[in-house]
Amino acid sequence: MKKLIPIYIMAALTLSAGACTNDFEEVNTNNNVPNDVTPDLLLAGVIRNMVNSQVNDAWGIGNIVVQHHAKIQFVNEDRYLWGQQNSIWDNVYGNMRNVKNILDRVGTDDANAYKGIALILKSWMFALATDAYGDIPYTEATKGKTDGVYLPKYDTQESVYAGVLADLKTANDILANSSTAVSGDILYGGGTGSLIKWRKLANSLRLRYLMRISKQKDVKADMQAILADPAKNPIFEGIQDNAELKYLAAAPNQWALYGARVGSFDEFRVSKTLSDRLTALKDPRLMVFGRPSQSSVTAGKPVIEGVPNGLGDVPALNYNGGPQGVSRVGYTFACLVCNDPGQAPPDPAAPRGIIMNYSELQFILAEASEKGWITTGTAEGYYTKGVQSNFDYWKSVVPSSYGINVTPDPSYFTQTAVAYTGTSAEKLGKIALQKWIAYYFNGLEAWFDWRRTGMPEIKPGPDNLNQNRVPVRFIYPLSEQSLNGANREEAVKRQGTDDLNTRTWVAK
């Protein structure tokens, strides 16, 4: 005998099923997770993430390979036992998704400043990636969601740089005709007043990247065209135009290293290369970059003394009597080990995250002028501004409570090693040395520039593991072998062996 289901139960089931169907989208929509985000909300995150990456890349590898810093423990980086270095790859392509979201949201609106700013960030980020690895996914990158391109081809470094330079020019033109009041601009403060600052950055970066490709391309006409029309192509005019993120005292917007573990931070020390060079110049910036060793302070004769790069674990830890005999990194960059008598409290807002500074621009122009590529200004004038402005910059950054005098003695500029005298080769060497100093804590830029010029000299340490060669690139992330193997393999065949010693197009 069949059991009959009561009518009221069937009615309830019917109503329930209808309810689930009729309001399905409403019930399954989380109003706290937006599907569309405005450019201002995306901009701040991209800037913060990428500048923090720049700081961490400087700390972890950049300052080591150019011998601003050295390590006394866990010294693999200093001995060139690098393996894969994926931070730039991961951060560039991870944050590039939001750059593309900004560009997609703006579309074809060439009066929108967000488009210009996004193109500048895109150019800087892809330049970082190609400088680190060589050929990279570029034209097809970040097109998985919009175009279904999940296996992007690797573009040649030459074509990447062509795109970077074209986008920077376009960005300058867009911003010149825009009146957008920008929000989310944590680099230059936003509003309409920041647009000229972004234009100056775009054109200053153009000069950086033209210089970077100058071994392979004749860049004279392009450089001169930028400088010949400052109204159309404004560039940095002083340290007030520096592209740098000013950190705050409170988390989460503090200096990117302020939350580092004390023991890990203390593994990094001043390089003997840096301390020797700046001591020979009587350069007061050494007091910014390092602090006197504890042994010398105890002995009543405080001196900043670095440790040689490229030592093995035991000799590095025991050098000059041990950790007390070698100098820590300067107070300004995170006083995580503040046990010096009378030391002022740390200021987590003091350091800056640098994209590009005025000093670098002046040294680019000094080199271009010395080589006869530009007719605007003089090589000596640009060089002198580059040196002086870097002193002025550190004076503006270092807290007065630290008691560090960054003003050079007048004789600094007249000494043989600094004065703009000698042969053209000697002058270019002086430009390179001062540029190397001014690049301190600026990501991997000092390394990128050293690969092009070979100046100033970098000698591999005695216990290096790369056959007495300084690495010139990162290997591709190993994940690319499985995720995008065919395109990676094509790039390797075109570029050369995927190792640390294969020079990319710009540095050949």
Coordinates of C-alpha atoms in Angstrom, one line a residue, residues 24 29 186 193 226 287 295 379 425 458:
F24 CA 19.9 32.5 -6.1
T29 CA 26.5 37.4 -3.7
I186 CA 51.0 57.5 -2.1
G193 CA 49.4 68.8 -8.5
I226 CA 64.0 64.9 -24.5
M287 CA 78.3 57.4 8.7
S295 CA 85.2 46.7 19.2
A379 CA 79.5 67.0 -18.1
A425 CA 88.1 57.4 -19.2
I458 CA 83.6 44.5 -8.3

